[in-house]
GROMACS .gro file of C-alpha atoms in nm:
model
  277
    1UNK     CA    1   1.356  -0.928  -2.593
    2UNK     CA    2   1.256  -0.715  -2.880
    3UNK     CA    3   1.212  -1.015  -3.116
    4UNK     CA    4   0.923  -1.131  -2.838
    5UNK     CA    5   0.763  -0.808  -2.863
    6UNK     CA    6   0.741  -0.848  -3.248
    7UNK     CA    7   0.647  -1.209  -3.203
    8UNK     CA    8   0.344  -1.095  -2.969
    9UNK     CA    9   0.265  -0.811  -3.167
   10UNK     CA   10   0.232  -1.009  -3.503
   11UNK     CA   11   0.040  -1.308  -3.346
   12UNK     CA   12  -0.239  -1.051  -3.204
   13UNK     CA   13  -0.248  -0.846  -3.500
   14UNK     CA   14  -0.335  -1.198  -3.717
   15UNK     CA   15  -0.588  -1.294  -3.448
   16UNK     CA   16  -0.795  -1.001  -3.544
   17UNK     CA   17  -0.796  -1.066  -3.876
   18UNK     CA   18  -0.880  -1.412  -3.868
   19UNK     CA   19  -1.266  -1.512  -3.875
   20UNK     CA   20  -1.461  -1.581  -3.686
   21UNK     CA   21  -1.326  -1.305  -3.444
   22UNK     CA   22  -1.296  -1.079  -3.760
   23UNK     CA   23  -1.679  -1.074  -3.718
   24UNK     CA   24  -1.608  -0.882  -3.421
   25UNK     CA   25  -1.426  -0.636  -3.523
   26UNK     CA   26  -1.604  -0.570  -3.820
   27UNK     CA   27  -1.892  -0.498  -3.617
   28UNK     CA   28  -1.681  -0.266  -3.397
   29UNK     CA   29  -1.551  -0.038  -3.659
   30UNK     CA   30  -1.922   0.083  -3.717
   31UNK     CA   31  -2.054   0.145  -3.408
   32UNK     CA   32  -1.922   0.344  -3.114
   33UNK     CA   33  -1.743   0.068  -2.896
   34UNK     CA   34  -1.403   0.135  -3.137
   35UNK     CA   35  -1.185  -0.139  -3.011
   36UNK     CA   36  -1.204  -0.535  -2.960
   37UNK     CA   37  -0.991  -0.717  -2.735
   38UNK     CA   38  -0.891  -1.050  -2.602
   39UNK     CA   39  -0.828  -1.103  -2.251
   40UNK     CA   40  -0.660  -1.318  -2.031
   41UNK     CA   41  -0.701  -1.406  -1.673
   42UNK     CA   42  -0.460  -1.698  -1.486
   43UNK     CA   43  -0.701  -1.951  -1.316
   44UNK     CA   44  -0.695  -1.934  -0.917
   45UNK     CA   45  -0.443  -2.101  -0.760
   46UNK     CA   46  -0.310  -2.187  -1.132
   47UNK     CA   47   0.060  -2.379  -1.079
   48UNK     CA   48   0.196  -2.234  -1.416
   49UNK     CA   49   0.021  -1.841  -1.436
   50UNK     CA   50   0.113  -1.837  -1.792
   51UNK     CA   51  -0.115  -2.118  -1.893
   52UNK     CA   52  -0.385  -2.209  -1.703
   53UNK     CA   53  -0.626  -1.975  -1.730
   54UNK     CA   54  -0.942  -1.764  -1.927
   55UNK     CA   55  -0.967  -1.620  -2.203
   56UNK     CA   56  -1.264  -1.390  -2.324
   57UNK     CA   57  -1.307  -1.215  -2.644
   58UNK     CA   58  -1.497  -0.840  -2.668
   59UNK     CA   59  -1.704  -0.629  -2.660
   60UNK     CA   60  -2.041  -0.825  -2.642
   61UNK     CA   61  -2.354  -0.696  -2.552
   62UNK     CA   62  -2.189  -0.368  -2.504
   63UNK     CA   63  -1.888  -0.380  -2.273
   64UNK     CA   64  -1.912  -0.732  -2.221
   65UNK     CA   65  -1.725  -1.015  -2.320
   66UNK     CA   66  -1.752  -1.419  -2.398
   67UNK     CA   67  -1.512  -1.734  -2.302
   68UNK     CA   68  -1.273  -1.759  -2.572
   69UNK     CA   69  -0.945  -1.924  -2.674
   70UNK     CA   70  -0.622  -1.865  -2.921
   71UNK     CA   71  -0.685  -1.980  -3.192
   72UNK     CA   72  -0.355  -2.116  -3.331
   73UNK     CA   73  -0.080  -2.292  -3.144
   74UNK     CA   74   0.180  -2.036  -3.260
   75UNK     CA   75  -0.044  -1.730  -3.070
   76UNK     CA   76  -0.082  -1.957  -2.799
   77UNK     CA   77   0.267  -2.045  -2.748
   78UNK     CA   78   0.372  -1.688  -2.792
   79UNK     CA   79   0.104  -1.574  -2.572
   80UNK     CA   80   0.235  -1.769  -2.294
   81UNK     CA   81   0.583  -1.665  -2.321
   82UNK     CA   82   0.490  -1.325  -2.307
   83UNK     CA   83   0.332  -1.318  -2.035
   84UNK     CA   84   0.614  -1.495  -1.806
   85UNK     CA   85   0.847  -1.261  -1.973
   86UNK     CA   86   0.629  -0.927  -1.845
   87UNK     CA   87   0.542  -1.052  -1.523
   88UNK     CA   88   0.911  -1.068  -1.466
   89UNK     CA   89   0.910  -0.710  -1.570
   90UNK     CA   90   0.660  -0.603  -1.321
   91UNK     CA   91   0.852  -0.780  -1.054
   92UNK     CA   92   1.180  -0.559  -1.126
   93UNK     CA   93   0.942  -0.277  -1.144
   94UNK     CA   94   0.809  -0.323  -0.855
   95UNK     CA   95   1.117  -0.398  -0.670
   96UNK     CA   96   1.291  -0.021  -0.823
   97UNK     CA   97   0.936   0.117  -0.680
   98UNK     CA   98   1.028  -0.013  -0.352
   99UNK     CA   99   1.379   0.203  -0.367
  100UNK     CA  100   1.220   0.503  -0.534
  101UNK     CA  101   1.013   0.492  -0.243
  102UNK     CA  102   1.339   0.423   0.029
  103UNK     CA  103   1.155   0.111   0.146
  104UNK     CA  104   1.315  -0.266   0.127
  105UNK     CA  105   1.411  -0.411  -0.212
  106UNK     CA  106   1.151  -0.670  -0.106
  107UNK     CA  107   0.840  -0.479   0.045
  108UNK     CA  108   0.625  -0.582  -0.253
  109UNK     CA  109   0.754  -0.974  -0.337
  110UNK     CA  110   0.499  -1.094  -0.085
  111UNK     CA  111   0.162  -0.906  -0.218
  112UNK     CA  112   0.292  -1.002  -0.593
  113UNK     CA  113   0.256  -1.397  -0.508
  114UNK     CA  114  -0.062  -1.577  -0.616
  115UNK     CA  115  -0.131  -1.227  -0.827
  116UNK     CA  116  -0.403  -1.284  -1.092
  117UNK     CA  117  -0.255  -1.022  -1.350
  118UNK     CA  118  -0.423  -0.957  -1.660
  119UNK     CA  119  -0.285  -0.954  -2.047
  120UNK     CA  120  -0.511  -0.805  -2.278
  121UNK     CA  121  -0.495  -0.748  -2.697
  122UNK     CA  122  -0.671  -0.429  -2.816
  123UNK     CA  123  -0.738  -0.403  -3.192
  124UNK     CA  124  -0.831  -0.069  -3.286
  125UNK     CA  125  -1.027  -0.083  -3.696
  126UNK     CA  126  -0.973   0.175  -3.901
  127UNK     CA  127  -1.171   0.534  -3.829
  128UNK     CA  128  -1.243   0.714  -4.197
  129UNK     CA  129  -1.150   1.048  -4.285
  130UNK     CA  130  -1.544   1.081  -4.283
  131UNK     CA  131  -1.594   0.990  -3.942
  132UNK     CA  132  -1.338   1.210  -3.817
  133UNK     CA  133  -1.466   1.505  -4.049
  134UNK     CA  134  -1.816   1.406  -3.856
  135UNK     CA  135  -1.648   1.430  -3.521
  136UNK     CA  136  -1.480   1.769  -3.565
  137UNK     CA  137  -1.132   1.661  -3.644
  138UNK     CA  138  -1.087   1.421  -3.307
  139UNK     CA  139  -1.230   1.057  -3.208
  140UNK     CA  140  -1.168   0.890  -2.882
  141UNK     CA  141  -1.093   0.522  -2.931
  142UNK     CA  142  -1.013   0.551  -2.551
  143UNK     CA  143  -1.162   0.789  -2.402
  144UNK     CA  144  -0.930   0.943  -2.066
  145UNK     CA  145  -0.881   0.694  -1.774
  146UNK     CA  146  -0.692   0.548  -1.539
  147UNK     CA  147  -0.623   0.187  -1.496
  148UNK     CA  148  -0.697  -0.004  -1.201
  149UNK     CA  149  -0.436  -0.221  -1.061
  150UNK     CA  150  -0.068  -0.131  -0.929
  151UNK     CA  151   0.103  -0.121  -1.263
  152UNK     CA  152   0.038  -0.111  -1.673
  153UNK     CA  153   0.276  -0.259  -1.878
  154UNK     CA  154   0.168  -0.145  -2.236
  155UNK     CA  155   0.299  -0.242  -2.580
  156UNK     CA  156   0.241   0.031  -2.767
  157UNK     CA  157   0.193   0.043  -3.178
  158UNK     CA  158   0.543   0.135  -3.247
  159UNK     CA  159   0.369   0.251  -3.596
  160UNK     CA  160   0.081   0.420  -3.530
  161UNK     CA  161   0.066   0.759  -3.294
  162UNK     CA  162  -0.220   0.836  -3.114
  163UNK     CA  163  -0.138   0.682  -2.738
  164UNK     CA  164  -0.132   1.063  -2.480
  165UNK     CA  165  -0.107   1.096  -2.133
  166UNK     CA  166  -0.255   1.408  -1.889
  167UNK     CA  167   0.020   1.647  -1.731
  168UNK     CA  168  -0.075   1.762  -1.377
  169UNK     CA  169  -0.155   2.077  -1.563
  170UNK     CA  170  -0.422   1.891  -1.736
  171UNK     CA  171  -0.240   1.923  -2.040
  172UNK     CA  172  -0.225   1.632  -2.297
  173UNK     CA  173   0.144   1.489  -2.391
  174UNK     CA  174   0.186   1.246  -2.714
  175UNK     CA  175   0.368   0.948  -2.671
  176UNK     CA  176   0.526   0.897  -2.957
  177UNK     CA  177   0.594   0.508  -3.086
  178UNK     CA  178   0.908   0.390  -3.005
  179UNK     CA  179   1.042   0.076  -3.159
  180UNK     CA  180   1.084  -0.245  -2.939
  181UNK     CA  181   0.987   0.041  -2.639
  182UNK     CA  182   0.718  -0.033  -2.354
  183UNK     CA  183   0.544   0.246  -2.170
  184UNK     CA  184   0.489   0.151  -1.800
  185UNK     CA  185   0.133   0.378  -1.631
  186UNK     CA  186   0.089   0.374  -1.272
  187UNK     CA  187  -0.239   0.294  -1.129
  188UNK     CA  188  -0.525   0.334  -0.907
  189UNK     CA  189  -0.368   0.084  -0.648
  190UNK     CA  190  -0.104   0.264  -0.556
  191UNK     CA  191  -0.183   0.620  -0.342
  192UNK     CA  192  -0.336   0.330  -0.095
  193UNK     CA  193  -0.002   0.227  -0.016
  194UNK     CA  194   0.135   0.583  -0.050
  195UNK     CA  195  -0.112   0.801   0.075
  196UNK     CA  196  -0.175   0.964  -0.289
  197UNK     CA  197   0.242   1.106  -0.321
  198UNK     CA  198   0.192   0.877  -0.621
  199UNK     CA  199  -0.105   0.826  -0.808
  200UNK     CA  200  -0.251   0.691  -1.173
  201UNK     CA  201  -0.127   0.755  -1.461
  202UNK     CA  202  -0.471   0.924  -1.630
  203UNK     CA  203  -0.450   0.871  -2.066
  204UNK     CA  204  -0.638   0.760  -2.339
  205UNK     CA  205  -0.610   0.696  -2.712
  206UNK     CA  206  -0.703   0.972  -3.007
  207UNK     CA  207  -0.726   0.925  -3.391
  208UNK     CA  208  -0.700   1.248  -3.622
  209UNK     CA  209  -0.601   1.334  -3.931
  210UNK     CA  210  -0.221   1.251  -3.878
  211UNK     CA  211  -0.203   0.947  -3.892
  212UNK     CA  212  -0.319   0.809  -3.575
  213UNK     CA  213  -0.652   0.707  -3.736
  214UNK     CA  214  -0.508   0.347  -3.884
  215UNK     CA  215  -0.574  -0.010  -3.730
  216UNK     CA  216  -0.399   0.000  -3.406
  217UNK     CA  217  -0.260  -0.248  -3.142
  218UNK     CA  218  -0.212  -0.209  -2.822
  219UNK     CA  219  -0.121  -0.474  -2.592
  220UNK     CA  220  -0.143  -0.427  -2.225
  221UNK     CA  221  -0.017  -0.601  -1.893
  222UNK     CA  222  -0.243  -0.477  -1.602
  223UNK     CA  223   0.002  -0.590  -1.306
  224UNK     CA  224  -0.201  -0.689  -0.955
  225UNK     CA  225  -0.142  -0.800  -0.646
  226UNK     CA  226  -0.319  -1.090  -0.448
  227UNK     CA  227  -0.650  -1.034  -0.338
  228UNK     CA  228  -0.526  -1.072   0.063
  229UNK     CA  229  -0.324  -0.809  -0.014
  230UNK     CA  230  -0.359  -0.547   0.273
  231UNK     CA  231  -0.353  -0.159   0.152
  232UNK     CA  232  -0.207   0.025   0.415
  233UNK     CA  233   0.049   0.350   0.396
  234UNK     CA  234   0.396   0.212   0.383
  235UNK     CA  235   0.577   0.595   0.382
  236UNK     CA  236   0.651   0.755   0.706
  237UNK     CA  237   0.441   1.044   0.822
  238UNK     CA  238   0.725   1.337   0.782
  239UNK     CA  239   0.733   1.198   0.376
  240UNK     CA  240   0.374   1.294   0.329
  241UNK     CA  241   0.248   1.634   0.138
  242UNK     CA  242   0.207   1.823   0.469
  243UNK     CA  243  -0.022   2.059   0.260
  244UNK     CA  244  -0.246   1.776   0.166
  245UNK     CA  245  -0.536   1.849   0.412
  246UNK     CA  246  -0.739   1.599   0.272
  247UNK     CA  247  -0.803   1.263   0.503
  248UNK     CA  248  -0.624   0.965   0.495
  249UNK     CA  249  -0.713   0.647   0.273
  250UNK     CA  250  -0.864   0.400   0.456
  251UNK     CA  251  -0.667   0.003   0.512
  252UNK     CA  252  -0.855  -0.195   0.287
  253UNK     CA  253  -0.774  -0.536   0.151
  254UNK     CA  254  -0.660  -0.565  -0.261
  255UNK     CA  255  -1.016  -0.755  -0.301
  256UNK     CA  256  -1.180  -0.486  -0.152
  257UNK     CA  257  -1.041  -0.226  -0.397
  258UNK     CA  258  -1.056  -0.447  -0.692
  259UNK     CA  259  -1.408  -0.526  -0.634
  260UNK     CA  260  -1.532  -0.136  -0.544
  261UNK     CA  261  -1.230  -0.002  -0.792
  262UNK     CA  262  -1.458   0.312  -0.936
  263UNK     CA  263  -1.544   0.373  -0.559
  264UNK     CA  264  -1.237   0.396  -0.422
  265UNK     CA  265  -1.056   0.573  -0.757
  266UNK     CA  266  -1.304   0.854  -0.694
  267UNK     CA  267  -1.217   0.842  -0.309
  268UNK     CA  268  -0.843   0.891  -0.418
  269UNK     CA  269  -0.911   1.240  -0.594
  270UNK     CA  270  -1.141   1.396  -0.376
  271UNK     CA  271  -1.159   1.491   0.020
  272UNK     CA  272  -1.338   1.189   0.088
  273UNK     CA  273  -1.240   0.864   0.289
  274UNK     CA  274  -1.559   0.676   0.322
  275UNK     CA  275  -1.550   0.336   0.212
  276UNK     CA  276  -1.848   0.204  -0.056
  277UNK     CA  277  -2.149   0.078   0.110
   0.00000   0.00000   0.00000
């Protein structure tokens, strides 16, 4: 629904603007943090995802955040329907993964119940021609990374540029805005459940001189599974890389990963299979 994506889009951008979380982001555009956000986080066990749960406002006290809440009904409202409307997305995704990966339609409907799935707002101020004269032409308001669940699903600005992602050549590819488009990223989560034949998506967000350096939104999904989820290679063994020498990833519940994420991320890229102590 393109008009929802405005809708969203429009109420978040407001939000920003609005003291007292203005304050904020004020603050932000002269130090070195470069973005604010709001989060949200569905309650456990919450009987309607989409509207019981947390909200927190950032960055505090460095990378931080406090317990916040929308602060009109209308970005409330449209907050809510939002986030049904992309979790249904991740579903479908999820369920086209399955097929990429010639595994049942349903292999992932059971680890996406009870998911605690996060929907964040990240307003990006304003970087001067000065500062970026300062930097040497380039500013990371992102610097590269990977997310940490199964699957992003990111509303990009559709007006401002800026959004690139790394080619396995380590090469760095624009992503141009696209109008009413979404941009779905891979992540960390998944090369547990296919022994790293896919992996995350790594990116991050630049400002120059080109127009990228203007207020930005972004507004990602982070799609999860439940916490009992069990990581364990659903490909056969003859669909592996048979020239990837390097061990196998260990079975390890979703909590697990969540809660040791940078561990195990690291254990993804590297030789080793250890898991954190």
């Amino acid at each position: 629904d393109k008009g929802l994506l405005k809708k969203q889009h429009q109420e978040c951008k407001s939000f920003f603007h609005r003291p007292p979380q203005s304050t904020i982001v004020g603050m932000v555009a002269n130090s070195s943090s470069r973005f604010a956000w709001l989060d949200y986080v569905p309650s456990k066990g919450a009987q309607n995802e989409a509207v019981e749960g947390e909200f927190s406002l950032g960055p505090v006290d460095g990378r931080n955040s406090m317990p916040w809440r929308p602060d009109t009904k209308d970005l409330s409202d449209t907050w809510s329907t939002y986030y049904t409307a992309i979790t249904q997305v991740v579903r479908v995704l999820m369920r086209l993964f399955a097929l990429a990966l010639d595994l049942r339609l349903t292999s992932f409907d059971e680890a996406l119940e009870d998911h605690r799935s996060a929907l964040r707002a990240v307003f990006y101020p304003e970087i001067s021609e000065e500062q970026l004269d300062s930097a040497g032409g380039t500013i990371d308001r992102s610097p590269e990374h990977t997310d940490w669940g199964c699957v992003t699903v990111l509303q990009a600005d559709d007006a401002v540029a800026g959004l690139e992602i790394r080619h396995r050549d380590g090469s760095w590819l624009p992503l141009p805005p696209v109008d009413g488009g979404l941009v779905v990223n891979l992540g960390d989560l998944l090369p547990f459940w296919t022994q790293r034949r896919w992996v995350g998506t790594p990116h991050r967000v630049v400002a120059r001189n080109d127009g990228s350096r203007s207020q930005r939104l972004s507004i990602p999904y982070f799609g999860l599974v439940n916490r009992s989820t069990v990581l364990r290679p659903l490909l056969p063994e003859k669909d592996l890389d048979a020239n990837d020498d390097r061990p196998s990833l260990p079975e390890i519940s979703a909590g697990e990963f969540f809660d040791h994420h940078e561990d195990y991320a690291k254990r993804v890229k590297t030789n080793s299979c250890s898991q954190p102590v």
